[in-house]
PDB file of C-alpha atoms in Angstrom:
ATOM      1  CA  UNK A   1       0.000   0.000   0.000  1.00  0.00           C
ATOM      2  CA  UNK A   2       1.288   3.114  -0.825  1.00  0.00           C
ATOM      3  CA  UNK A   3       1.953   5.377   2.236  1.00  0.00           C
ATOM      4  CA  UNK A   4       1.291   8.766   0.400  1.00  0.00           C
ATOM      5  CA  UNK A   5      -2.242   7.866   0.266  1.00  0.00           C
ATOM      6  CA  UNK A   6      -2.778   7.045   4.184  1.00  0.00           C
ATOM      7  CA  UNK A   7      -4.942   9.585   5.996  1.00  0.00           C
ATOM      8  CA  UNK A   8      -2.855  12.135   8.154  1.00  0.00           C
ATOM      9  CA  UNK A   9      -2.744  10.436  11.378  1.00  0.00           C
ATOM     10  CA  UNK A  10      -1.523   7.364   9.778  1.00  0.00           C
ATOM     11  CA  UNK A  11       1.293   8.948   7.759  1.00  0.00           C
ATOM     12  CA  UNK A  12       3.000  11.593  10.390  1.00  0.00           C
ATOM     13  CA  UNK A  13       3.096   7.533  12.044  1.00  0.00           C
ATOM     14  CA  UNK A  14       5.198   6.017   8.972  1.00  0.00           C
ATOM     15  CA  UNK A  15       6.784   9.115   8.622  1.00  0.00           C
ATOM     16  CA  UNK A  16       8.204   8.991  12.402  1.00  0.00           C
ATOM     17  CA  UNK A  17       9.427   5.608  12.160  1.00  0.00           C
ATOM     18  CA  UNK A  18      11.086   6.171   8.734  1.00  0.00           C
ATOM     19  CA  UNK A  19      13.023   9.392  10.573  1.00  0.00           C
ATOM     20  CA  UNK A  20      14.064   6.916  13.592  1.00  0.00           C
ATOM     21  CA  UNK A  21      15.371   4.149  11.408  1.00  0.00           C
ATOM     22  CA  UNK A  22      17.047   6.444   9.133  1.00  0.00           C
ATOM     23  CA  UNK A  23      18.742   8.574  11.886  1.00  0.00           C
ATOM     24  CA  UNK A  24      19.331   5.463  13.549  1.00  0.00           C
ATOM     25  CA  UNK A  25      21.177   4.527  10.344  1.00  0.00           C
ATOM     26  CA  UNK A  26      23.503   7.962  10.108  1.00  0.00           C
ATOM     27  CA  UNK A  27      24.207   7.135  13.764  1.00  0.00           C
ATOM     28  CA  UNK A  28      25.737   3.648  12.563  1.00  0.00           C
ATOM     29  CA  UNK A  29      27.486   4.978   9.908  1.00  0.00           C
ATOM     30  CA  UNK A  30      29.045   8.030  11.310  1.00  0.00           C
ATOM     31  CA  UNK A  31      30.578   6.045  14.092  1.00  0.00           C
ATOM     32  CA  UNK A  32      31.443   3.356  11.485  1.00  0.00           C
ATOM     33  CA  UNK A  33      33.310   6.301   9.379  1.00  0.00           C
ATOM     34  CA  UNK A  34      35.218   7.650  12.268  1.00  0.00           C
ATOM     35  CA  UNK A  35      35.981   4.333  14.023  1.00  0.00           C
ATOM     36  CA  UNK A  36      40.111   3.956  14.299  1.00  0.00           C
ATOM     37  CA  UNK A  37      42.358   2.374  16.590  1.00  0.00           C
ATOM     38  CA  UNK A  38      42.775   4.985  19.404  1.00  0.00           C
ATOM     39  CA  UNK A  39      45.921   7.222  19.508  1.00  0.00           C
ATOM     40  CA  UNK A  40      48.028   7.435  22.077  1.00  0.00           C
ATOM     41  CA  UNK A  41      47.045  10.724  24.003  1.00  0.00           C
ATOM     42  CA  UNK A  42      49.788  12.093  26.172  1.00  0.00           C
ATOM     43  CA  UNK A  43      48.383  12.762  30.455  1.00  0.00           C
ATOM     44  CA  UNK A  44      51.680  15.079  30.138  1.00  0.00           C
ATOM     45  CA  UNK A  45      49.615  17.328  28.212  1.00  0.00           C
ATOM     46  CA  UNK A  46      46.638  18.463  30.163  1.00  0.00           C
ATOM     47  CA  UNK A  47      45.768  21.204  28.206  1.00  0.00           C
ATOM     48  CA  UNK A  48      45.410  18.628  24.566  1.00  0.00           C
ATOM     49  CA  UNK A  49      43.164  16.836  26.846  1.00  0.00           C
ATOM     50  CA  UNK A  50      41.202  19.682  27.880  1.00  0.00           C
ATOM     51  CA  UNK A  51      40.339  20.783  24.737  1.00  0.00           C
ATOM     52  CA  UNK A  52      39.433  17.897  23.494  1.00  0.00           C
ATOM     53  CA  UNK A  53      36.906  17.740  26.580  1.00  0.00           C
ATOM     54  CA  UNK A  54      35.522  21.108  26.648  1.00  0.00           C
ATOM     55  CA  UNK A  55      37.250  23.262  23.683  1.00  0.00           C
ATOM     56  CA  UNK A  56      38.905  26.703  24.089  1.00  0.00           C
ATOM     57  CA  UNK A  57      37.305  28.002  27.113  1.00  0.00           C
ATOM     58  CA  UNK A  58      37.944  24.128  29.291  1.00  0.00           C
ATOM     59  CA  UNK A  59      41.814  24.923  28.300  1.00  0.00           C
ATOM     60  CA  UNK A  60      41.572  29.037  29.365  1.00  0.00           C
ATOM     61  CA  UNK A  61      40.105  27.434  32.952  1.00  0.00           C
ATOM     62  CA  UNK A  62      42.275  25.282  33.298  1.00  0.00           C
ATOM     63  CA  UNK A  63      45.170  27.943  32.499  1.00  0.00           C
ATOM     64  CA  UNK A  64      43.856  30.250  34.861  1.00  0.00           C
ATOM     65  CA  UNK A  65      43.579  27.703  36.908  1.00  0.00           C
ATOM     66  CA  UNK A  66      47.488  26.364  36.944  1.00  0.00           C
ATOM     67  CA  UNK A  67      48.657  29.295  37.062  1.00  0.00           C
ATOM     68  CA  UNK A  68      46.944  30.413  40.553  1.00  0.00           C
ATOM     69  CA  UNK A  69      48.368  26.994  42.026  1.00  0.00           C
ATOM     70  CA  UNK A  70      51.600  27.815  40.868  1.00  0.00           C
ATOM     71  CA  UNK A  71      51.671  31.248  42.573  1.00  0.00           C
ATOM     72  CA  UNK A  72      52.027  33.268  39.237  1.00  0.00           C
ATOM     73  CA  UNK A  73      48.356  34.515  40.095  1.00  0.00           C
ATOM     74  CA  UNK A  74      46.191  35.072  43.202  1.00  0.00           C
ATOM     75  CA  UNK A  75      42.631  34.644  43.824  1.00  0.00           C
ATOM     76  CA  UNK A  76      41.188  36.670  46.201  1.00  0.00           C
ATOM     77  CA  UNK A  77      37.544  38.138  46.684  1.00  0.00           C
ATOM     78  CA  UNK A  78      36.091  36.950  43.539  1.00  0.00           C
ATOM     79  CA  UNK A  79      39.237  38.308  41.325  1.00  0.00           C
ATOM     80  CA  UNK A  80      42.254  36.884  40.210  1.00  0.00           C
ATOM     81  CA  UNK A  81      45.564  38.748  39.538  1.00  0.00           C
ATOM     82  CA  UNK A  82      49.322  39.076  39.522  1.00  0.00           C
ATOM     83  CA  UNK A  83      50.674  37.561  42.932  1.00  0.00           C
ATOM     84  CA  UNK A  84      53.223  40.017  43.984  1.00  0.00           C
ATOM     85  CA  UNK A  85      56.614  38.565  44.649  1.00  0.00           C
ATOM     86  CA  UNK A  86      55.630  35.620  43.380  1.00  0.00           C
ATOM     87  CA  UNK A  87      57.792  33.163  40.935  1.00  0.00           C
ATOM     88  CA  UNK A  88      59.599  34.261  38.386  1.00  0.00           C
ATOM     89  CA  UNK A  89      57.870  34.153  34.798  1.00  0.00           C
ATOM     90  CA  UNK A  90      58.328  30.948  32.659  1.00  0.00           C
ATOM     91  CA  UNK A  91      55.821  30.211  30.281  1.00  0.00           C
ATOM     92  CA  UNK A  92      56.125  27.284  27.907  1.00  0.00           C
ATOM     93  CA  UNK A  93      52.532  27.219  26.150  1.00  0.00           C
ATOM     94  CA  UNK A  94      51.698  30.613  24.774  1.00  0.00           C
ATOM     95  CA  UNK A  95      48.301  29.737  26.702  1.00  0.00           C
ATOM     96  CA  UNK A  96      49.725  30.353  30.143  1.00  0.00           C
ATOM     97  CA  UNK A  97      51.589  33.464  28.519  1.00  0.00           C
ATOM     98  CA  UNK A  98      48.281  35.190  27.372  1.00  0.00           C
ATOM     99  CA  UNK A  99      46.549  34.461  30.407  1.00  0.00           C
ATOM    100  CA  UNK A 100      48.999  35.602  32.434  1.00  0.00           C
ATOM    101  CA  UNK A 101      48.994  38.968  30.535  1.00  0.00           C
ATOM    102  CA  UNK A 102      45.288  39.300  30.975  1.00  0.00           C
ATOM    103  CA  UNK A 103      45.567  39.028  34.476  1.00  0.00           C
ATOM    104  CA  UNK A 104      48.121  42.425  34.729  1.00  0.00           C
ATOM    105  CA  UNK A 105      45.165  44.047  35.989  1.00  0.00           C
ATOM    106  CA  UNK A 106      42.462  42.334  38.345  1.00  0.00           C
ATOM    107  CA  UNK A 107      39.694  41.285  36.802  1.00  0.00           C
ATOM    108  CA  UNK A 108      37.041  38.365  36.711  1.00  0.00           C
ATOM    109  CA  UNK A 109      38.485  34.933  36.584  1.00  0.00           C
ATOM    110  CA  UNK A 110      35.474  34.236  34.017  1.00  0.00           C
ATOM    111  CA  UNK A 111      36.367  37.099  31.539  1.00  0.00           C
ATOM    112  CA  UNK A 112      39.597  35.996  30.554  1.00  0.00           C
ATOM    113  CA  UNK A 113      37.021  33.721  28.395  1.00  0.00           C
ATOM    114  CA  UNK A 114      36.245  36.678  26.352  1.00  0.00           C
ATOM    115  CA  UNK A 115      39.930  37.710  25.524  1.00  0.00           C
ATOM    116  CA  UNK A 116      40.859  37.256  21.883  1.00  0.00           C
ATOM    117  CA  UNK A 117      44.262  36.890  22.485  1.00  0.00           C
ATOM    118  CA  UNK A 118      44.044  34.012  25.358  1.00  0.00           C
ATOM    119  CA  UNK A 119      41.397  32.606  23.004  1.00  0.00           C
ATOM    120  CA  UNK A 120      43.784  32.185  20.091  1.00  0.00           C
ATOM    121  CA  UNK A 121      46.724  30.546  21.941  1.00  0.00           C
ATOM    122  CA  UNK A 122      44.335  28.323  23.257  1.00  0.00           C
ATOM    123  CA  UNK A 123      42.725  27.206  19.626  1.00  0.00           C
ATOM    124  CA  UNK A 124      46.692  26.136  19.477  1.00  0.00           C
ATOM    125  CA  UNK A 125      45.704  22.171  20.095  1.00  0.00           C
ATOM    126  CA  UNK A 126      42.859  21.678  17.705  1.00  0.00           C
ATOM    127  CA  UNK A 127      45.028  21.080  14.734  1.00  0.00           C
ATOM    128  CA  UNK A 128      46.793  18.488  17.016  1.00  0.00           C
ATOM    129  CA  UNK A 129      43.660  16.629  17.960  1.00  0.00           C
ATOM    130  CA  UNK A 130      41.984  16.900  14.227  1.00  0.00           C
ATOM    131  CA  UNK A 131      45.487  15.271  13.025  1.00  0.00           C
ATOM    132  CA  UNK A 132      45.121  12.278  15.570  1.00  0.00           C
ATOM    133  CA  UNK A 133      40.995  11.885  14.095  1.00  0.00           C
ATOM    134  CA  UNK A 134      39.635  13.133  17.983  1.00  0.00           C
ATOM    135  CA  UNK A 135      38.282  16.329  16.182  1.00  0.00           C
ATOM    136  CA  UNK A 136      36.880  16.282  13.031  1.00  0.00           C
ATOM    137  CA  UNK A 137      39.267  17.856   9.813  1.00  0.00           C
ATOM    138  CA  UNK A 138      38.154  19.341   7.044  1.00  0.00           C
ATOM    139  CA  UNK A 139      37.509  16.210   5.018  1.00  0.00           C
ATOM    140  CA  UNK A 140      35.404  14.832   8.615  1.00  0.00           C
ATOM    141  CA  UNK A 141      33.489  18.204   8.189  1.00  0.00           C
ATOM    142  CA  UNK A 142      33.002  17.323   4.206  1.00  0.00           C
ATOM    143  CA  UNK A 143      31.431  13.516   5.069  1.00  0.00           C
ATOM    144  CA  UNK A 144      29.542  14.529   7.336  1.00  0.00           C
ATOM    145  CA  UNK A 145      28.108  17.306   5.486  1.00  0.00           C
ATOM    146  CA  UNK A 146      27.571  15.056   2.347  1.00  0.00           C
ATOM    147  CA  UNK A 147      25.588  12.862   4.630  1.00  0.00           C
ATOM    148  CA  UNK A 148      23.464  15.175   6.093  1.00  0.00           C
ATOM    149  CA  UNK A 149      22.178  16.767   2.943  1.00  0.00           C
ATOM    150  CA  UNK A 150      21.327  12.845   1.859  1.00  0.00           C
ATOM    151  CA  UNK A 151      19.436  12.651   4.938  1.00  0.00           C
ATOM    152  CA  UNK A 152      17.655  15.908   4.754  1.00  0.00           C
ATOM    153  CA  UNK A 153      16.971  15.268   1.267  1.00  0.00           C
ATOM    154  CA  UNK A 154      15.423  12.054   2.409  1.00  0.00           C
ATOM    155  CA  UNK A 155      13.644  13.798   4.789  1.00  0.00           C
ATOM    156  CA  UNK A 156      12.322  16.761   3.423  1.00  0.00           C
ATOM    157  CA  UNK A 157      11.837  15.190  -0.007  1.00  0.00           C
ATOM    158  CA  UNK A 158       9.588  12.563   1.819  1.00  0.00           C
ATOM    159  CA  UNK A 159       7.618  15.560   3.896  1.00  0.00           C
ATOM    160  CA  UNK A 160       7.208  17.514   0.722  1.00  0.00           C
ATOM    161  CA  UNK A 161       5.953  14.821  -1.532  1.00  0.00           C
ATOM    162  CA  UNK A 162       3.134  14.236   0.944  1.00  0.00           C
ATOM    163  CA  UNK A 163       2.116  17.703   1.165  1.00  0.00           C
ATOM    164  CA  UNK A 164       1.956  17.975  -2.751  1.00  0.00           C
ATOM    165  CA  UNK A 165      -0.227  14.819  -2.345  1.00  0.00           C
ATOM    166  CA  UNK A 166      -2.234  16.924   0.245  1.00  0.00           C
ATOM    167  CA  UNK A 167      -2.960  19.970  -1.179  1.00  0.00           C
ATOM    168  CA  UNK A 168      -4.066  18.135  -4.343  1.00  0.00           C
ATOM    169  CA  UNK A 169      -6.509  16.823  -2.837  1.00  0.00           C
ATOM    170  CA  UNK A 170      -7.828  20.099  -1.162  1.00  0.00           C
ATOM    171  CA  UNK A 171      -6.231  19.086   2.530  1.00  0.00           C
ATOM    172  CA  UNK A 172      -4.553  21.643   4.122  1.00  0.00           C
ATOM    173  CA  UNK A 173      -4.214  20.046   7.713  1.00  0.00           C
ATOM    174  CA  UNK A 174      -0.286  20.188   6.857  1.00  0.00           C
ATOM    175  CA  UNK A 175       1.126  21.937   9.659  1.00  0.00           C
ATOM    176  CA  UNK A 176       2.007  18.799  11.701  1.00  0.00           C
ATOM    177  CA  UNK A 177       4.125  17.709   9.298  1.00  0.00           C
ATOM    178  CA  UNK A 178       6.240  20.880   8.398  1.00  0.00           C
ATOM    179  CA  UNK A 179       6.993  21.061  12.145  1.00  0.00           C
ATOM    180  CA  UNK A 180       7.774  16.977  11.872  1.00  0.00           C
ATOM    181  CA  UNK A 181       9.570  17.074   8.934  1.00  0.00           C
ATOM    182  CA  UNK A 182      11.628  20.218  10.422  1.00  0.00           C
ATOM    183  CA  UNK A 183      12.305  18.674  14.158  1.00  0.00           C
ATOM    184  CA  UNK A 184      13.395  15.906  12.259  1.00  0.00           C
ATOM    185  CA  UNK A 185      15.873  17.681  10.045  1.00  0.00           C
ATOM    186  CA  UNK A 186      17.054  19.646  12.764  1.00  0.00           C
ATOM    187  CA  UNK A 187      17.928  16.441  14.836  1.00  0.00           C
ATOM    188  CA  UNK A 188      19.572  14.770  11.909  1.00  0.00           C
ATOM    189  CA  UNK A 189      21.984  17.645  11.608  1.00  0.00           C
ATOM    190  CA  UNK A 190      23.057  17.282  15.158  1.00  0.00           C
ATOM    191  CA  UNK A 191      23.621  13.935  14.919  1.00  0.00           C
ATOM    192  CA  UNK A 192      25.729  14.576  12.134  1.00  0.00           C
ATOM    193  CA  UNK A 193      27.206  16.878  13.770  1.00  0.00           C
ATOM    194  CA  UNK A 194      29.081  16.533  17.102  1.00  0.00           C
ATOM    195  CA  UNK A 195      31.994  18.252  18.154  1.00  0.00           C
ATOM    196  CA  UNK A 196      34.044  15.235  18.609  1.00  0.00           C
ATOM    197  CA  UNK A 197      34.972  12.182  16.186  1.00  0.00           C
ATOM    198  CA  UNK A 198      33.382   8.655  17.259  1.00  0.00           C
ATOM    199  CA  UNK A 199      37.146   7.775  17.753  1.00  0.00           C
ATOM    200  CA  UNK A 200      37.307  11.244  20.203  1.00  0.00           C
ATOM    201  CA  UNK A 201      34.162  10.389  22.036  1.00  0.00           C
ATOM    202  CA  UNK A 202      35.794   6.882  22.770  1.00  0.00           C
ATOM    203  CA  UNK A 203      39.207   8.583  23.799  1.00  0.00           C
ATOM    204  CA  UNK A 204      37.430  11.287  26.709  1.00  0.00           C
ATOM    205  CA  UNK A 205      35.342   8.154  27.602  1.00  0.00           C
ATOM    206  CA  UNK A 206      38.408   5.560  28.295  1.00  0.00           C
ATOM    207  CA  UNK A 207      40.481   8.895  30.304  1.00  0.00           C
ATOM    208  CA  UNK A 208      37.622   9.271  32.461  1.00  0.00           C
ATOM    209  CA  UNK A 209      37.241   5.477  33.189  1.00  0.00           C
ATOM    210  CA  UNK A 210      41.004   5.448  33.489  1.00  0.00           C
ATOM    211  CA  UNK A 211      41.185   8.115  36.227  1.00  0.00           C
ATOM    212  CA  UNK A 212      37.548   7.484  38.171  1.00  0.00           C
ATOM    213  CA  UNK A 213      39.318   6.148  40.924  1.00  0.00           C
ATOM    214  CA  UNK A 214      41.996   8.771  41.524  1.00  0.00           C
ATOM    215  CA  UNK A 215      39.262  11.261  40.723  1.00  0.00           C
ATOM    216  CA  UNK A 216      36.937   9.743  43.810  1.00  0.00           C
ATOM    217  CA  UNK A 217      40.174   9.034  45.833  1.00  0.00           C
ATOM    218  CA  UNK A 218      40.703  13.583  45.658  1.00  0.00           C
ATOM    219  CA  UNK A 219      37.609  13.529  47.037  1.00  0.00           C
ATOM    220  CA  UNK A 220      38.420  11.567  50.503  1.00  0.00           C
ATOM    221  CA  UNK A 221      38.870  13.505  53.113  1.00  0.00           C
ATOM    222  CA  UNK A 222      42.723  14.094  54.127  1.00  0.00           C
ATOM    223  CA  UNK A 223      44.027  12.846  50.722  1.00  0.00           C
ATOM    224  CA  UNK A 224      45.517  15.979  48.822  1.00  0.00           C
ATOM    225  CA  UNK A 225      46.190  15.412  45.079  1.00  0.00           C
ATOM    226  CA  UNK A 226      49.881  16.956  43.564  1.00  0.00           C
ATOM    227  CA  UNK A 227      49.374  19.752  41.033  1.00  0.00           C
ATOM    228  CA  UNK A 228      50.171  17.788  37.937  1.00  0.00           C
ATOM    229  CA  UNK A 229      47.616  15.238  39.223  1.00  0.00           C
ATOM    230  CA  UNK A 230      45.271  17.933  39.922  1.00  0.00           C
ATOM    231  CA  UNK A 231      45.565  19.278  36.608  1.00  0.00           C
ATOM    232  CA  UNK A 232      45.065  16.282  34.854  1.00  0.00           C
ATOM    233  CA  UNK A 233      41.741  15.721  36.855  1.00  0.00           C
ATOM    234  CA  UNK A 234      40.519  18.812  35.656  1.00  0.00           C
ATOM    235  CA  UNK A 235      41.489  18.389  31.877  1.00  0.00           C
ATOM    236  CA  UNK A 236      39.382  14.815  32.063  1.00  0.00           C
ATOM    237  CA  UNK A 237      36.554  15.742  33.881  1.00  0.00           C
ATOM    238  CA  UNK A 238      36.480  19.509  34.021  1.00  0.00           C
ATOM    239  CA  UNK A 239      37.700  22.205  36.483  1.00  0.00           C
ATOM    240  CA  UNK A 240      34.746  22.271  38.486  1.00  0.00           C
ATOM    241  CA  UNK A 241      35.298  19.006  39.772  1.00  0.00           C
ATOM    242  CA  UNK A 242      38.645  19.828  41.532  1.00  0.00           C
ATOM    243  CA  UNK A 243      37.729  18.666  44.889  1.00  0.00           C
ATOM    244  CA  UNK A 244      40.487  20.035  46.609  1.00  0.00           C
ATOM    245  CA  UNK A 245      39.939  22.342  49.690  1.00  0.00           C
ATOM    246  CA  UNK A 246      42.517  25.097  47.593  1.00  0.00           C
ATOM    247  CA  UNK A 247      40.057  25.142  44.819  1.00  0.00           C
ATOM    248  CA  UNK A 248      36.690  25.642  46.365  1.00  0.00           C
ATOM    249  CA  UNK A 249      37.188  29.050  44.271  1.00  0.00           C
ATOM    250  CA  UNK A 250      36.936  27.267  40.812  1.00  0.00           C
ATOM    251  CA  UNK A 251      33.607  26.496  40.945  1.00  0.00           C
ATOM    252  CA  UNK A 252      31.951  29.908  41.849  1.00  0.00           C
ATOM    253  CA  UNK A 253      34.638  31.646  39.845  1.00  0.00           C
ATOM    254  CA  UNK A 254      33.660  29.863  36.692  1.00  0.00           C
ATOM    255  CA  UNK A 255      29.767  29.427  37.643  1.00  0.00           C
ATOM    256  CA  UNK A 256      28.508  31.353  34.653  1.00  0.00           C
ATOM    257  CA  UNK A 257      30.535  29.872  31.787  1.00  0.00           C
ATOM    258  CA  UNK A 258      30.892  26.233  32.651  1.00  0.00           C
ATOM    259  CA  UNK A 259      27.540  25.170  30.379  1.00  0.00           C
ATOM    260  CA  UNK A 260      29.452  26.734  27.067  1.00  0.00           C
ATOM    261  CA  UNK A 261      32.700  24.493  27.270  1.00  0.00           C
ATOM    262  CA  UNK A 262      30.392  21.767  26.294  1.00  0.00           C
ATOM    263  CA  UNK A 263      29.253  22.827  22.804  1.00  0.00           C
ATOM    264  CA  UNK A 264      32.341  25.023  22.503  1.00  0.00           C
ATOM    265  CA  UNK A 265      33.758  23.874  19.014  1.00  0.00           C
ATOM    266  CA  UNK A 266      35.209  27.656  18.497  1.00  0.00           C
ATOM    267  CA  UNK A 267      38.642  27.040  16.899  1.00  0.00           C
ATOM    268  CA  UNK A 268      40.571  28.498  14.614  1.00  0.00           C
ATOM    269  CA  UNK A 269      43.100  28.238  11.977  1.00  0.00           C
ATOM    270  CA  UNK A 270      45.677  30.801  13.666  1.00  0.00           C
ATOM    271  CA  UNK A 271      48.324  29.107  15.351  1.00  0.00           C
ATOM    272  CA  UNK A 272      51.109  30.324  13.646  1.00  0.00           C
ATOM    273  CA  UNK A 273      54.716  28.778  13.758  1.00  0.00           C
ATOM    274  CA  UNK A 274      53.946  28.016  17.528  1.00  0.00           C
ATOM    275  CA  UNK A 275      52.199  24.927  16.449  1.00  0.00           C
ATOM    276  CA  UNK A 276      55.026  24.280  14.307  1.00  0.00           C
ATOM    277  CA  UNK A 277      57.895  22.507  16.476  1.00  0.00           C
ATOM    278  CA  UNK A 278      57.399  19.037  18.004  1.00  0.00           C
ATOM    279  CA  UNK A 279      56.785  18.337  21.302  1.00  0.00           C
ATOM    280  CA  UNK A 280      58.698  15.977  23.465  1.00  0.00           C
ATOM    281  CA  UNK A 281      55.703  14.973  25.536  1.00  0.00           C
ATOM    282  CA  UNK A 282      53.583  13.242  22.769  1.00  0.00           C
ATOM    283  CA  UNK A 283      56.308  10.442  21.982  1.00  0.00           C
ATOM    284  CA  UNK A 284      55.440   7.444  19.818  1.00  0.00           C
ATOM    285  CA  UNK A 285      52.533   9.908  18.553  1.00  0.00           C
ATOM    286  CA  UNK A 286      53.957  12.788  16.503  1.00  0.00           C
ATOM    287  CA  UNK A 287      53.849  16.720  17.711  1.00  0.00           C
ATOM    288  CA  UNK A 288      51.687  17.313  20.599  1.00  0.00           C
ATOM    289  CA  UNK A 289      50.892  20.575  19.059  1.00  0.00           C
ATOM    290  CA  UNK A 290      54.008  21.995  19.272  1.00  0.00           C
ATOM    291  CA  UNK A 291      56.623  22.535  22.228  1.00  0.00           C
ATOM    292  CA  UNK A 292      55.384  25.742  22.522  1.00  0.00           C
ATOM    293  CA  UNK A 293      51.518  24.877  22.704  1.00  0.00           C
ATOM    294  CA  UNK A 294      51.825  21.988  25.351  1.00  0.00           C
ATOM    295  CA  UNK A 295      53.954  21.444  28.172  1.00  0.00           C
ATOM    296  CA  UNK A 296      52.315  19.360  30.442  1.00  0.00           C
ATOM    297  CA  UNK A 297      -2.510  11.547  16.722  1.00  0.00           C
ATOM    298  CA  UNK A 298      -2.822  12.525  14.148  1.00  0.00           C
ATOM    299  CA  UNK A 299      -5.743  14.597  13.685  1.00  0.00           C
ATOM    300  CA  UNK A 300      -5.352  14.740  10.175  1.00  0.00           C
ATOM    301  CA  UNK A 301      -1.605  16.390  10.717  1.00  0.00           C
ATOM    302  CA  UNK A 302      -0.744  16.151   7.712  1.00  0.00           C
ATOM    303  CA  UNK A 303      -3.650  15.673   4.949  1.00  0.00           C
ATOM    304  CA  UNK A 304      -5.212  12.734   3.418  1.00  0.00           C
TER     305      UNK A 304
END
């Protein structure tokens, strides 16, 4: 029977299933496409890890972050700044460098977020990540575009034909179906879409089942995590979930801009001949991003 010809009702039915099993299908072959043997992912490198977790504002945290523990900044009544007499200034990645110059003046912890110039040193690792297949490159971003126009054409062409089939007929009970047809669309482009590779999803996935047991051993009372370890427990699972007595401030400082590091894919091209150098701490697995980036019902919805 030909499902162009079922009454409304009957078809935004069909038409739901067909969505699910087709998405379903993207979903299958997306992860199928970007399946690999996982790379070896330096822990040396917090800040490569942190952007793969939460993009350029996880890695500007996690700077500002460091650099408070190492005494190069201070925290105190809701601002952060220069720590007067405090070490001398070493900065490997440019990241630490730019946030560190932010900070000349006291200000927000949360606005260095906003800076363009902390933001660019910090887009630094994305080539690094996109090279290893954790981000998608440019030819990841081509696939997966190719396949979401075949779904949408699927899915629009499928909407569309029934509403020609509709409206010849004198229905006009079509609204159900634009708004179908559209949600449907709309959720096949994020699901061709995510900020991370299959392959990258898998990577953050294995770190944080890899390090859930230091992470809830931090958490024990009287058992106080080194800075290193510290940092890498942020990178994996996010500065706010330094539990550590000396960073009660992270949380509060951040509040306001911790739900953006999820969907922030903001990265950029400009990383100059920093990115350019190898980096000792990414052996066996090619540059690190650079020496200098890294150191550590129907009611007739739809016609008849």
């Amino acid at each position: 029977m030909n499902p162009f010809d079922w009454s409304g009702g009957a078809f935004l039915q069909f038409y739901a299933i067909f969505a699910c099993i087709l998405l379903a299908a993207v979903a299958l072959a997306l992860r199928s496409l970007e399946a690999g043997e996982a790379p070896r992912l330096p822990t040396s490198n917090p800040y490569l890890i942190a952007y793969l977790r939460g993009g350029v504002n996880e890695v500007l945290r996690l700077a500002t972050v460091k650099l408070v523990d190492a005494g190069y900044l201070q925290n105190q009544d809701k601002f952060v700044g220069r720590k007067k007499g405090g070490p001398i200034e070493v900065f490997q990645p440019p990241v630490e460098a730019a946030v560190f110059d932010f900070f000349k003046e006291r200000n927000e912890p949360a606005k260095v977020l906003s800076d363009a110039r902390a933001r660019e040193a910090a887009e630094c690792y994305q080539p690094r990540l996109e090279e290893l297949g954790l981000l998608p490159d440019s030819e990841a971003r081509n696939r997966r575009l190719m396949l979401f126009g075949a779904v949408a054409f699927l899915l629009l062409g499928t909407a569309l034909l029934k509403l020609l089939v509709a409206l010849s007929r004198g229905r006009h009970n079509i609204l159900f179906l634009i708004f179908a047809s559209i949600v449907a669309t709309y959720f096949s482009y994020k699901l061709t879409n995510p900020r991370l590779t299959a392959l990258g999803t898998k990577m953050l996935k294995h770190l944080q089942l890899l390090f859930s047991v230091q992470r809830a051993k931090a958490s024990a009372a009287g058992f106080r995590l080194s800075n290193d370890e510290s940092m890498l427990i942020a990178a994996i699972f996010g500065t706010a979930n330094i539990n550590s007595p000396r960073h009660v401030w992270v949380r509060e400082a951040f509040k306001k801009s911790q739900s953006s590091s999820s969907g922030d894919s903001s990265c950029g091209s400009s990383c100059g001949s920093s990115c350019s150098s190898s980096s000792g701490g990414d052996s066996g697995g090619g540059s690190s991003c650079g020496s200098s980036c890294g150191g550590g019902g129907g009611c007739g919805g739809c016609g008849s």
